[in-house]
Coordinates of C-alpha atoms and ligand atoms in Angstrom, one line a residue:
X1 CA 82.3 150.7 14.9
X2 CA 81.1 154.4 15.7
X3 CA 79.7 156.2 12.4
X4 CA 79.0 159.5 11.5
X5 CA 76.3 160.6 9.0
X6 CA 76.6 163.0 6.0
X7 CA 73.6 164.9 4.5
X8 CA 73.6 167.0 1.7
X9 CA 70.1 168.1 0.7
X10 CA 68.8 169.7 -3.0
X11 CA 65.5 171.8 -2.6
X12 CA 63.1 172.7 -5.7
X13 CA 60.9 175.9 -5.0
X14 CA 58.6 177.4 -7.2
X15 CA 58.4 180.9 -7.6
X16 CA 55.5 182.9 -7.0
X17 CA 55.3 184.3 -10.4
X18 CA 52.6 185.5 -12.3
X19 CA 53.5 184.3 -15.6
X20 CA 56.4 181.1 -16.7
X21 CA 59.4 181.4 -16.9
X22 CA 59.8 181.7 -20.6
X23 CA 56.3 182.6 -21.3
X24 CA 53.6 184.5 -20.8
X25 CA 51.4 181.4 -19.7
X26 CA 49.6 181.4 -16.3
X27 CA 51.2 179.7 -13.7
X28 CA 48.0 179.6 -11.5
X29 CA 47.6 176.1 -9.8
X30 CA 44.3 174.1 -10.4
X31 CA 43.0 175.1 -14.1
X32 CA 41.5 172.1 -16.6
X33 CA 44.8 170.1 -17.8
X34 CA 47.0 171.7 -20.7
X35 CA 44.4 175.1 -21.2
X36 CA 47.9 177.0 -19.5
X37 CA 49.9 176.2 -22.3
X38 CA 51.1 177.9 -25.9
X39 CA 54.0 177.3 -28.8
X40 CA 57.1 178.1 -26.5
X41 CA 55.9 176.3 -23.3
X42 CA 54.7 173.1 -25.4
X43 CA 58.5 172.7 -27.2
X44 CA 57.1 173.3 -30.7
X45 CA 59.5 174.1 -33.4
X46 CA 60.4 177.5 -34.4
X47 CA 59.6 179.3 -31.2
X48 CA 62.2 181.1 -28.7
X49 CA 62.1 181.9 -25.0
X50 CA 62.6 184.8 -23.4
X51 CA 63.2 184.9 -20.1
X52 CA 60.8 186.7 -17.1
X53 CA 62.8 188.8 -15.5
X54 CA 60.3 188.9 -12.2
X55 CA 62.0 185.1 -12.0
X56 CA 65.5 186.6 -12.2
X57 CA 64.8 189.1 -9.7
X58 CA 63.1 186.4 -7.1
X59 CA 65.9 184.3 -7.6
X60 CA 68.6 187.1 -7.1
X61 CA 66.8 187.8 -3.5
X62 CA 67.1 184.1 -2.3
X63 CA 70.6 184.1 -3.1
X64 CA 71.5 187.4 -1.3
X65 CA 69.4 186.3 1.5
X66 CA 70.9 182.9 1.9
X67 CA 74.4 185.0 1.6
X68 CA 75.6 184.0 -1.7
X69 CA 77.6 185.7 -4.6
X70 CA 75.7 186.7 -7.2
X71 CA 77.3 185.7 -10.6
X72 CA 77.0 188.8 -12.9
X73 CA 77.2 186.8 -15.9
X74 CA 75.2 183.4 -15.5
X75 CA 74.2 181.0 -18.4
X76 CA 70.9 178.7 -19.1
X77 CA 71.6 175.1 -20.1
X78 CA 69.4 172.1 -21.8
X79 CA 69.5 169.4 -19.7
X80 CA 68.2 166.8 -22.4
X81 CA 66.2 163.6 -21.0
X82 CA 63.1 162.1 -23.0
X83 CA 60.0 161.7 -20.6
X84 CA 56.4 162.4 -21.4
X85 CA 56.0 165.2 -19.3
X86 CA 58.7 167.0 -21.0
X87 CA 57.5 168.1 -24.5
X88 CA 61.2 169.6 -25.6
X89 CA 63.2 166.6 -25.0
X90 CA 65.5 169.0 -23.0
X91 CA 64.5 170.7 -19.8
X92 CA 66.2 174.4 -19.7
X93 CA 68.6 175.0 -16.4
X94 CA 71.7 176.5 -15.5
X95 CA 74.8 173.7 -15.3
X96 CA 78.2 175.5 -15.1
X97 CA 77.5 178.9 -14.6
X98 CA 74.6 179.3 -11.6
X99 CA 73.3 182.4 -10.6
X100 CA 74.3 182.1 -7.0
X101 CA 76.8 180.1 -5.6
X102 CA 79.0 179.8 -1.9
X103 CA 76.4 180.6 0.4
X104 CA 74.9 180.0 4.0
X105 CA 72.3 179.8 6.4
X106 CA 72.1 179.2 10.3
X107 CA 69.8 176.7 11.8
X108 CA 69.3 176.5 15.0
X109 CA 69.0 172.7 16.5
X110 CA 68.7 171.8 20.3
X111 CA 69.6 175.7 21.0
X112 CA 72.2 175.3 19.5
X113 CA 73.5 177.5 16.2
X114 CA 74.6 175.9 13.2
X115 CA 76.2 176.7 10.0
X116 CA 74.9 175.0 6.6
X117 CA 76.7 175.3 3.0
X118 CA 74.9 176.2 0.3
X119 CA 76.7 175.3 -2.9
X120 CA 74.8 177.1 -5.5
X121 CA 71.2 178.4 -6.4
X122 CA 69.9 178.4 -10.1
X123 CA 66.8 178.9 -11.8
X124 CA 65.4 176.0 -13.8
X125 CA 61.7 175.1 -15.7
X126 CA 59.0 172.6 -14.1
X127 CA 58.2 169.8 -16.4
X128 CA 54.7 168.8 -16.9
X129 CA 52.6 166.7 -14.9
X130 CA 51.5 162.4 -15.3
X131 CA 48.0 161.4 -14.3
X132 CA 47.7 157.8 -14.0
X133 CA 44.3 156.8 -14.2
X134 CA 43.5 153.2 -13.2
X135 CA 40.3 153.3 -14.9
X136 CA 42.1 154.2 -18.3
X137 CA 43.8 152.3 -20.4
X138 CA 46.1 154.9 -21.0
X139 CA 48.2 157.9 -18.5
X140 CA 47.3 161.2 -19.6
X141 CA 49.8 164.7 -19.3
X142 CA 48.9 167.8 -18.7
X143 CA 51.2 170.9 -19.4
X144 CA 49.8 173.5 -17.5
X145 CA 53.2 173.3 -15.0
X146 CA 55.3 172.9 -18.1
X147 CA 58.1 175.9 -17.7
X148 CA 56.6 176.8 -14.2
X149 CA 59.8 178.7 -12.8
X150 CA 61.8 177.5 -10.0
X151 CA 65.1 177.2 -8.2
X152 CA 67.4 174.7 -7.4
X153 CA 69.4 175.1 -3.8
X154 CA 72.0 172.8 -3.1
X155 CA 73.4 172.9 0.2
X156 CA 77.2 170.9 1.0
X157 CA 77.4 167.8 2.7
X158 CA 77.2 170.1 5.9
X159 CA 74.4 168.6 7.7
X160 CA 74.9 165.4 10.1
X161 CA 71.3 164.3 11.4
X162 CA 68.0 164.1 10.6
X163 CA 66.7 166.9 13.0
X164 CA 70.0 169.0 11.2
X165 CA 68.3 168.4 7.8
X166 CA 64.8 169.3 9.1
X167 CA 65.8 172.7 10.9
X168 CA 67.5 173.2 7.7
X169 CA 64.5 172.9 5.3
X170 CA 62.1 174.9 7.9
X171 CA 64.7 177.7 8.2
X172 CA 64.9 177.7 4.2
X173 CA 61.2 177.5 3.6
X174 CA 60.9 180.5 6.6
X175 CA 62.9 182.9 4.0
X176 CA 61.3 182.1 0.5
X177 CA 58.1 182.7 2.7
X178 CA 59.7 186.1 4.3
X179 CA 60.6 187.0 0.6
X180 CA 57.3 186.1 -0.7
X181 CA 58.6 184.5 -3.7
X182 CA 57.7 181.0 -2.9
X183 CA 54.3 179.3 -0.8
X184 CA 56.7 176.9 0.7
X185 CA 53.9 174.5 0.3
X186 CA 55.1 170.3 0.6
X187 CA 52.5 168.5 0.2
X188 CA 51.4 170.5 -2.8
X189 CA 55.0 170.4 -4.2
X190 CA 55.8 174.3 -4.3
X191 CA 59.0 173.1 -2.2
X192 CA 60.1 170.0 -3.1
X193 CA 63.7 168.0 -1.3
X194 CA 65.6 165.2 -1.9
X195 CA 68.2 163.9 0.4
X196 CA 71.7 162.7 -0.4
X197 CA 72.6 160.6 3.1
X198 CA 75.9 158.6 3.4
X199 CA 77.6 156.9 6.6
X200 CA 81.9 157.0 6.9
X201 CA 83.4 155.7 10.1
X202 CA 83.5 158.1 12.7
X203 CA 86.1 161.2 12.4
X204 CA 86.7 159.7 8.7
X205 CA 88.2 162.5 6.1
X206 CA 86.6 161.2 3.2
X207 CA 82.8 160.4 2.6
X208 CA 81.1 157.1 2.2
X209 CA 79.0 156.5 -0.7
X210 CA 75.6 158.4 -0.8
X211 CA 72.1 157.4 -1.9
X212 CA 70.1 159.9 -3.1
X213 CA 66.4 159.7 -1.5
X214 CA 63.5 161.1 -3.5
X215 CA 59.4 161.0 -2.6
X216 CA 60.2 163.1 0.9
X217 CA 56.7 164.9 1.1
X218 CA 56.6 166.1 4.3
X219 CA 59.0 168.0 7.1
X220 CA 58.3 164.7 9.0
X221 CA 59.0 161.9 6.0
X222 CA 62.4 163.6 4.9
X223 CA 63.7 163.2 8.7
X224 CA 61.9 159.4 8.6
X225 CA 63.5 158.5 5.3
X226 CA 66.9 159.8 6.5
X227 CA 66.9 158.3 9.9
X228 CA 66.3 154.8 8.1
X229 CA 68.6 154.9 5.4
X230 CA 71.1 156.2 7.6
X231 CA 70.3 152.7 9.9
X232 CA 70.2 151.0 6.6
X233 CA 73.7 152.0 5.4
X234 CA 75.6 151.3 9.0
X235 CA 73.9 148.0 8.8
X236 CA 75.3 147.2 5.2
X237 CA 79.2 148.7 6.5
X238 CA 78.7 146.6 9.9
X239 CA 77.9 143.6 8.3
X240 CA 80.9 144.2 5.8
X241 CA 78.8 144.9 3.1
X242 CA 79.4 148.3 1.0
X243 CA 77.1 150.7 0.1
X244 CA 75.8 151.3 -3.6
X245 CA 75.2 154.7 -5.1
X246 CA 71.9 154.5 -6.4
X247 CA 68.4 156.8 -6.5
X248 CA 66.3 155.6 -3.4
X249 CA 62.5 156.0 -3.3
X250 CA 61.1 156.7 0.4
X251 CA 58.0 154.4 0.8
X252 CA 55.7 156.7 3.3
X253 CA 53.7 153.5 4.5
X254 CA 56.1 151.0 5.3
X255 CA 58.3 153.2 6.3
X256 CA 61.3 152.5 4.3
X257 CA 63.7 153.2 1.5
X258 CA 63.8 150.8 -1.6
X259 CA 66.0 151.2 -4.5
X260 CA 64.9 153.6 -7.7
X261 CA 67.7 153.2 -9.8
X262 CA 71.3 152.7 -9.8
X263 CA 73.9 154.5 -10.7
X264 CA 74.5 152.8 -13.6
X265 CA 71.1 153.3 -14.9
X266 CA 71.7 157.3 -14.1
X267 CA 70.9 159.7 -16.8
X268 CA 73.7 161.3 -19.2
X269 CA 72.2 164.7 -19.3
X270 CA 74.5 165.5 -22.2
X271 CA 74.2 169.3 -20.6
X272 CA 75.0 171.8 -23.2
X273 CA 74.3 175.6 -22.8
X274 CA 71.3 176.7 -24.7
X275 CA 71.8 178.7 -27.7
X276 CA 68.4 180.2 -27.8
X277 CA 68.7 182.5 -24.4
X278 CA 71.9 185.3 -23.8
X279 CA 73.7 185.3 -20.7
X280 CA 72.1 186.2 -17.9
X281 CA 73.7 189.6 -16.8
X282 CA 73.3 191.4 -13.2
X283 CA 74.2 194.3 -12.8
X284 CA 75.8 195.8 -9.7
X285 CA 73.1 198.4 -9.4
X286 CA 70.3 195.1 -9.7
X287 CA 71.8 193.6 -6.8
X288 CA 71.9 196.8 -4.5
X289 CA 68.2 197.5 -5.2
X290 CA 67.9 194.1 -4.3
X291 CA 69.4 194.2 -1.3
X292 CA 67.6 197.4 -0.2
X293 CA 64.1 196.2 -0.7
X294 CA 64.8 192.7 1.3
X295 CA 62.3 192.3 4.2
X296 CA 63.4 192.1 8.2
X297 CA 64.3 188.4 7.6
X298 CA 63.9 185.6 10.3
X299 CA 67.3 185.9 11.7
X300 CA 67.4 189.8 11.8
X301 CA 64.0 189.7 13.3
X302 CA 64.5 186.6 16.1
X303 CA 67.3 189.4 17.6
X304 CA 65.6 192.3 17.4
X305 CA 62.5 190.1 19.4
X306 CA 65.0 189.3 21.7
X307 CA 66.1 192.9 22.5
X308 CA 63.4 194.9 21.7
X309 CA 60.8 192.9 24.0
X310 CA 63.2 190.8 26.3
X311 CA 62.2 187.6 25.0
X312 CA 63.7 184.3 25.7
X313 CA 65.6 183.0 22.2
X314 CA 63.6 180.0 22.0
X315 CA 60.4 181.8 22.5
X316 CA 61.9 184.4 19.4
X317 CA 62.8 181.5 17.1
X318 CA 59.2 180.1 17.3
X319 CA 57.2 183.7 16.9
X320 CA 59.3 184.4 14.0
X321 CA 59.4 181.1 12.4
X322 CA 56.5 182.6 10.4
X323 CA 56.5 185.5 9.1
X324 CA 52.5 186.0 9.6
X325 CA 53.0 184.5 13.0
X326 CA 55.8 187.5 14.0
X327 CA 53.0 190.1 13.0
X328 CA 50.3 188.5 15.1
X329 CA 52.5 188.8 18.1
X330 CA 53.7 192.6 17.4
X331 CA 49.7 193.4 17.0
X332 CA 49.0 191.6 20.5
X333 CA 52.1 193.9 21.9
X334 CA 51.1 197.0 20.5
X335 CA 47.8 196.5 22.6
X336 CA 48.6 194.6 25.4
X337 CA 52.3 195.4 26.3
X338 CA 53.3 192.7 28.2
X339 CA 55.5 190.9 25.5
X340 CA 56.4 187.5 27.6
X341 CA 52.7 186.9 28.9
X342 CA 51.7 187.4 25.3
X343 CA 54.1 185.1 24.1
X344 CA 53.3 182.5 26.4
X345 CA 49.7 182.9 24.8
X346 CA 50.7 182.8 21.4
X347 CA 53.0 180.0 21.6
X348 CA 51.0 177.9 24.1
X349 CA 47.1 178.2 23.4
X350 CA 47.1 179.7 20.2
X351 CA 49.9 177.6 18.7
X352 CA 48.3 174.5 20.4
X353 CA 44.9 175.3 19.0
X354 CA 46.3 175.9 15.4
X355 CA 47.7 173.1 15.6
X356 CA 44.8 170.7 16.6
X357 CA 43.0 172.4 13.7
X358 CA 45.6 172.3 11.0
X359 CA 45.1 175.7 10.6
X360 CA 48.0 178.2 9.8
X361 CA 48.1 181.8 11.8
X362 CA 46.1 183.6 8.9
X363 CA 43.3 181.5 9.8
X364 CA 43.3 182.1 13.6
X365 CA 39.7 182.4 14.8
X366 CA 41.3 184.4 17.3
X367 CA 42.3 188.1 16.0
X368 CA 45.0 189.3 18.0
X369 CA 42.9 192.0 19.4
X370 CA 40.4 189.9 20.9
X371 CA 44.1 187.7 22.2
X372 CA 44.9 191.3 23.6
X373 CA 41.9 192.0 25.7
X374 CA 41.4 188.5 27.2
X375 CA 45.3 189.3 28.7
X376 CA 44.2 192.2 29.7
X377 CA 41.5 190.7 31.9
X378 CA 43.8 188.5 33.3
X379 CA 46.1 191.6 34.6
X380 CA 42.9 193.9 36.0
X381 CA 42.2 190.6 37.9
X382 CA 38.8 190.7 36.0
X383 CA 39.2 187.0 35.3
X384 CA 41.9 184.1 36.6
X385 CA 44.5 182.5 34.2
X386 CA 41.9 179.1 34.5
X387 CA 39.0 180.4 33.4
X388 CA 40.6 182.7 30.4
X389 CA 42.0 179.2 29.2
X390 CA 37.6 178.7 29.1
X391 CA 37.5 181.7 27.6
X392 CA 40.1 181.6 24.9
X393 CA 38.1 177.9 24.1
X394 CA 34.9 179.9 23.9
X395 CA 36.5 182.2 21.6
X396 CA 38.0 179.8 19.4
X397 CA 34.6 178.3 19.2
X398 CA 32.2 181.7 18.1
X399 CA 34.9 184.0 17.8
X400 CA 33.0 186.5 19.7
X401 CA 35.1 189.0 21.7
X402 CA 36.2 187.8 25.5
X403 CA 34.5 190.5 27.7
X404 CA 31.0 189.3 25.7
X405 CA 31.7 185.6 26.6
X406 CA 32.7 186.9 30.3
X407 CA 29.8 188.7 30.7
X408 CA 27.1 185.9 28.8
X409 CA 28.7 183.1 31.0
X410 CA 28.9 185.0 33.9
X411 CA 32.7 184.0 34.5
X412 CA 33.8 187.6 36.6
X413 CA 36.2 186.5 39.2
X414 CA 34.6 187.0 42.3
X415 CA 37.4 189.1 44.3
X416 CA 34.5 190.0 47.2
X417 CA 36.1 188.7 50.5
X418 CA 32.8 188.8 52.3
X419 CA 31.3 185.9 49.6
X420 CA 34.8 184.1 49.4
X421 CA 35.0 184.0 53.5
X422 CA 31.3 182.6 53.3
X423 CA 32.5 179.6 50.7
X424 CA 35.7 179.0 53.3
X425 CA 33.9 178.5 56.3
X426 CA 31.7 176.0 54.4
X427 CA 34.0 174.4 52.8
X428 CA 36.4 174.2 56.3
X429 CA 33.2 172.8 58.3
X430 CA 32.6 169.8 55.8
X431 CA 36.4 168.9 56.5
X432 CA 37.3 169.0 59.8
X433 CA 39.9 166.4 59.4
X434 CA 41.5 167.9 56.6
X435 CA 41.7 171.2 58.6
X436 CA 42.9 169.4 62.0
X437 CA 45.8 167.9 59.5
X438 CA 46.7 171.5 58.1
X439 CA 46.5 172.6 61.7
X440 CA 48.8 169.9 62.9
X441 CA 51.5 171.0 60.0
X442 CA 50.2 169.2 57.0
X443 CA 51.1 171.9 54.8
X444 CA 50.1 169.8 51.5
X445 CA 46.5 169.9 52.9
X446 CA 46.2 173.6 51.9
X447 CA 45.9 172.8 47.8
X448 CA 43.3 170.2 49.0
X449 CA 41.0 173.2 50.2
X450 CA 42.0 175.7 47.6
X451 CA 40.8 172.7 45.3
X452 CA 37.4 172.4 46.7
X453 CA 37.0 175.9 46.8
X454 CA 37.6 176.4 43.3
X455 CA 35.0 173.6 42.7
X456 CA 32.6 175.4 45.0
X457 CA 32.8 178.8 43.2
X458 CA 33.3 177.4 39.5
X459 CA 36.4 178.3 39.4
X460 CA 35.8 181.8 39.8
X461 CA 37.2 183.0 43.1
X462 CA 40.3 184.9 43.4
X463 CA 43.2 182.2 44.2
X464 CA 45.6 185.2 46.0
X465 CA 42.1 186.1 48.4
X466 CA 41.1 182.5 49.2
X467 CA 44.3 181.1 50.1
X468 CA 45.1 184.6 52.2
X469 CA 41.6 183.5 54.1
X470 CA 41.9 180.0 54.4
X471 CA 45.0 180.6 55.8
X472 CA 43.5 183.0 58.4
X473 CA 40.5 180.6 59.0
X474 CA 42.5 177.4 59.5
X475 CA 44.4 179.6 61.9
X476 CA 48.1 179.7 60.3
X477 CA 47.5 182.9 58.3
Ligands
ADP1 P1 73.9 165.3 -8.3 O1 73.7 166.3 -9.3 O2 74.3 164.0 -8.8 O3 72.7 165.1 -7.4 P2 75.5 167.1 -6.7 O4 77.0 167.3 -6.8 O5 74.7 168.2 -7.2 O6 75.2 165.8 -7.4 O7 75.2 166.9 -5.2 C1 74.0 166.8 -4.7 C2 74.0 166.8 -3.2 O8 74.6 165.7 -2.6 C3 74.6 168.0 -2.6 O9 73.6 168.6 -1.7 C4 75.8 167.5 -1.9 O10 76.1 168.2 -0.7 C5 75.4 166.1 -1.5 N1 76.5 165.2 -1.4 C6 77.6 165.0 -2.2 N2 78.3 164.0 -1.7 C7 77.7 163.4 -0.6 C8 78.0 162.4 0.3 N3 79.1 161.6 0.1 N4 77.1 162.1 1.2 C9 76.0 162.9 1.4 N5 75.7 163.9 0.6 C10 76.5 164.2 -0.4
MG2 MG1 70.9 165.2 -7.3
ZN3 ZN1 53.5 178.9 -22.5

């Protein structure tokens, strides 16, 4: 039996606020546990909250920018659980009236352009955190991320793989970051997913029954954790078996899903709007200031890369994955002109170099001047492509600009024929079988002697002037 996969995915991102969202606690990350807290954000009687309107305005950006409709009238709700790290009993949302709802973005997967759903963004409160101790006899809670704001983005069952799901969550993460109203960070939890996955027979009308994945910390353990359970769930249908609908917990070491909780087990949220907070209302005017103050976002900016500096698309989507990554290339251009060579750069060395160190753009130990002038080497044939790959190495090391390291390691191509000529003749009299095989129309032969030349002179020598001389020397130039 041929199946098809179905993936809806639910994002939590917290907003870059000063301040909660109902009070005027700190939100900072990292203080001793429960000194960010006060009346309203600890659930004690008596108290009311009052909406941050910063939160509201953050909120009303992702939804335009993920091409939503803003609701002008949207409502809070108490979702009511009982849980420790939630000192109201109830955990404020939005239920049946969301702020956003009936939106999209595009992905692009294997070059090609997709279309993903997304069903509805609201704003809702973190709950607090558990610390389990194994030394104590007891787990402690601290409220400090007690009403923390976020949103909730639900996308449809749109998306059919795991790479799908994955260019999803990158492209999503690359416009709160564009907007500046979320860090986008994973493995901190400032952008959280779970994943609903189901299997249905192949060009099936109706969906198969989905488990819902939780745990997914990283970019690479959401597309793990759906790649298994989507083996897990054809194995269960092959065999004849059906699938449960149940809460699945993705277990990052063994590398699989086990169940959570059932369906059964499931929480009645008894959702009721919350009488303590008014309607939210937009206005029209809100939303057009909003949409006049939004940033170049990735999609605008990936086209405009494309036609402003003749890049390739895939080069464009990579460079303006990152927002901070599309200014570091635009400062290398406005110095060195030569947009593709600079890209090349960028997404090659620079990218590769990042990467090895963990380190994000803003952390380059390469400023995109000192990326600039090393190009520019390169074209006034002061050094060869090889040796800048030394240099760039050397300036990832001290940081120090690239003509210094030139000039300290001596590493000026040498473009002087009279010294090259002197290096062929050497290098053609210790192989004089080599050269009677390029003279007899071994044509490979050539690269042999351009190697040892190279050797000879570090690296250093022109490669268009030695292989015009050897040529000449071995007599086919
Ligand atoms: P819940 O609140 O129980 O999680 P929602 O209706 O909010 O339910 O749906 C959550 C997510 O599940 C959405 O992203 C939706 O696209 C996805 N989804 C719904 N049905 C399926 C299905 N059969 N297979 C995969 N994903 C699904
Ligand atoms: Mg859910
Ligand atoms: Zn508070």
């Amino acid at each position: 039996m041929k199946f098809e996969s179905v993936i809806g995915l639910e994002v939590h991102a917290q907003l870059k606020t000063k301040t909660k969202v109902f009070c005027n606690c700190s939100t900072r990350f990292g203080a001793p546990p429960n000194t960010h807290t006060c009346p309203v954000c600890l659930g004690m009687p008596g108290v009311l909250p009052v909406l941050n309107r910063k939160v509201a305005d953050y909120a009303v950006r992702m939804g335009i920018a993920t091409n939503c409709n803003i609701a002008s009238e949207s409502r809070f709700a108490r979702k009511n659980y009982f849980y420790p790290d939630l000192p109201k009993g109830y955990q404020i949302s939005q239920y049946e009236m969301p702020l956003a709802q009936k939106g999209y973005i595009d992905i692009e997967n294997n070059g090609e352009k997709e279309r993903i759903g997304i069903t509805r963004i609201h704003i809702e409160e973190d709950a607090g955190k558990l610390n389990h101790d194994p030394n104590l006899p007891v787990s402690m809670v601290d409220f400090n991320r007690t009403g923390v704001p976020l949103i909730e983005i639900v996308s449809e069952p749109d998306i059919r793989t795991p790479e799908q799901a994955g260019a999803y969550l990158r492209k999503l993460r690359s416009i709160l970051r564009y907007l500046d109203i979320c860090d986008g960070n994973m493995e901190e939890g400032s952008f959280r997913c779970d994943a609903n996955v189901s299997v249905m027979p192949k060009g099936s009308e109706t969906f198969g029954t989905r488990a819902e994945l939780k745990n997914l910390n990283s970019f690479k353990h959401v597309e793990k954790a759906i790649a298994f359970e989507i083996e897990r769930q054809k194995e269960i249908i092959g065999d004849g078996g059906k699938v449960v609908q149940e809460t699945r917990l993705w277990d990052p070491v063994k590398n699989v899903t086990t169940s959570m909780r059932s369906k059964e087990e499931a929480h009645d949220y008894r959702y009721f709007p919350d009488p303590d907070l008014l309607p939210l209302v937009i206005s029209d005017e809100w939303i057009q200031s909003v949409k006049a103050s939004l940033p170049e976002l990735p999609d605008q900016k990936k086209e405009r890369f494309v036609s402003e500096y003749g890049l390739p698309s895939l080069d464009a989507e990579v460079l303006t994955s990152a927002r901070e990554l599309a200014d570091y290339f635009e400062a290398c251009v406005r110095i060195f002109p030569q947009p593709k060579p600079v890209s090349n750069w960028v997404m090659g060395a620079l990218l590769g170099l990042l990467n090895a160190e963990g380190k994000s753009i803003e952390d380059s130990p390469i400023s995109p001047a000192n990326l600039a002038e090393l190009l520019k080497l390169i074209a006034d044939n002061v050094i060869s492509g090889k040796i800048a790959k030394t240099v760039f190495d050397e300036m990832a090391k001290s940081g120090k600009p690239p003509k210094a390291i030139v000039e300290e390691k001596g590493l000026v191509q040498v473009t002087d024929t009279a010294a090259i000529e002197a290096v062929v003749d050497t290098v053609i009299a210790r192989h004089p079988k080599e050269a009677e095989d390029y003279r007899g129309g071994k044509d490979k032969v050539l690269g042999f002697f351009v190697g040892q030349i190279m050797k000879e002179t570090k690296g250093k020598a022109n490669p268009q002037i030695v292989n015009q001389i050897l040529k000449e020397r071995l007599g086919r130039g």
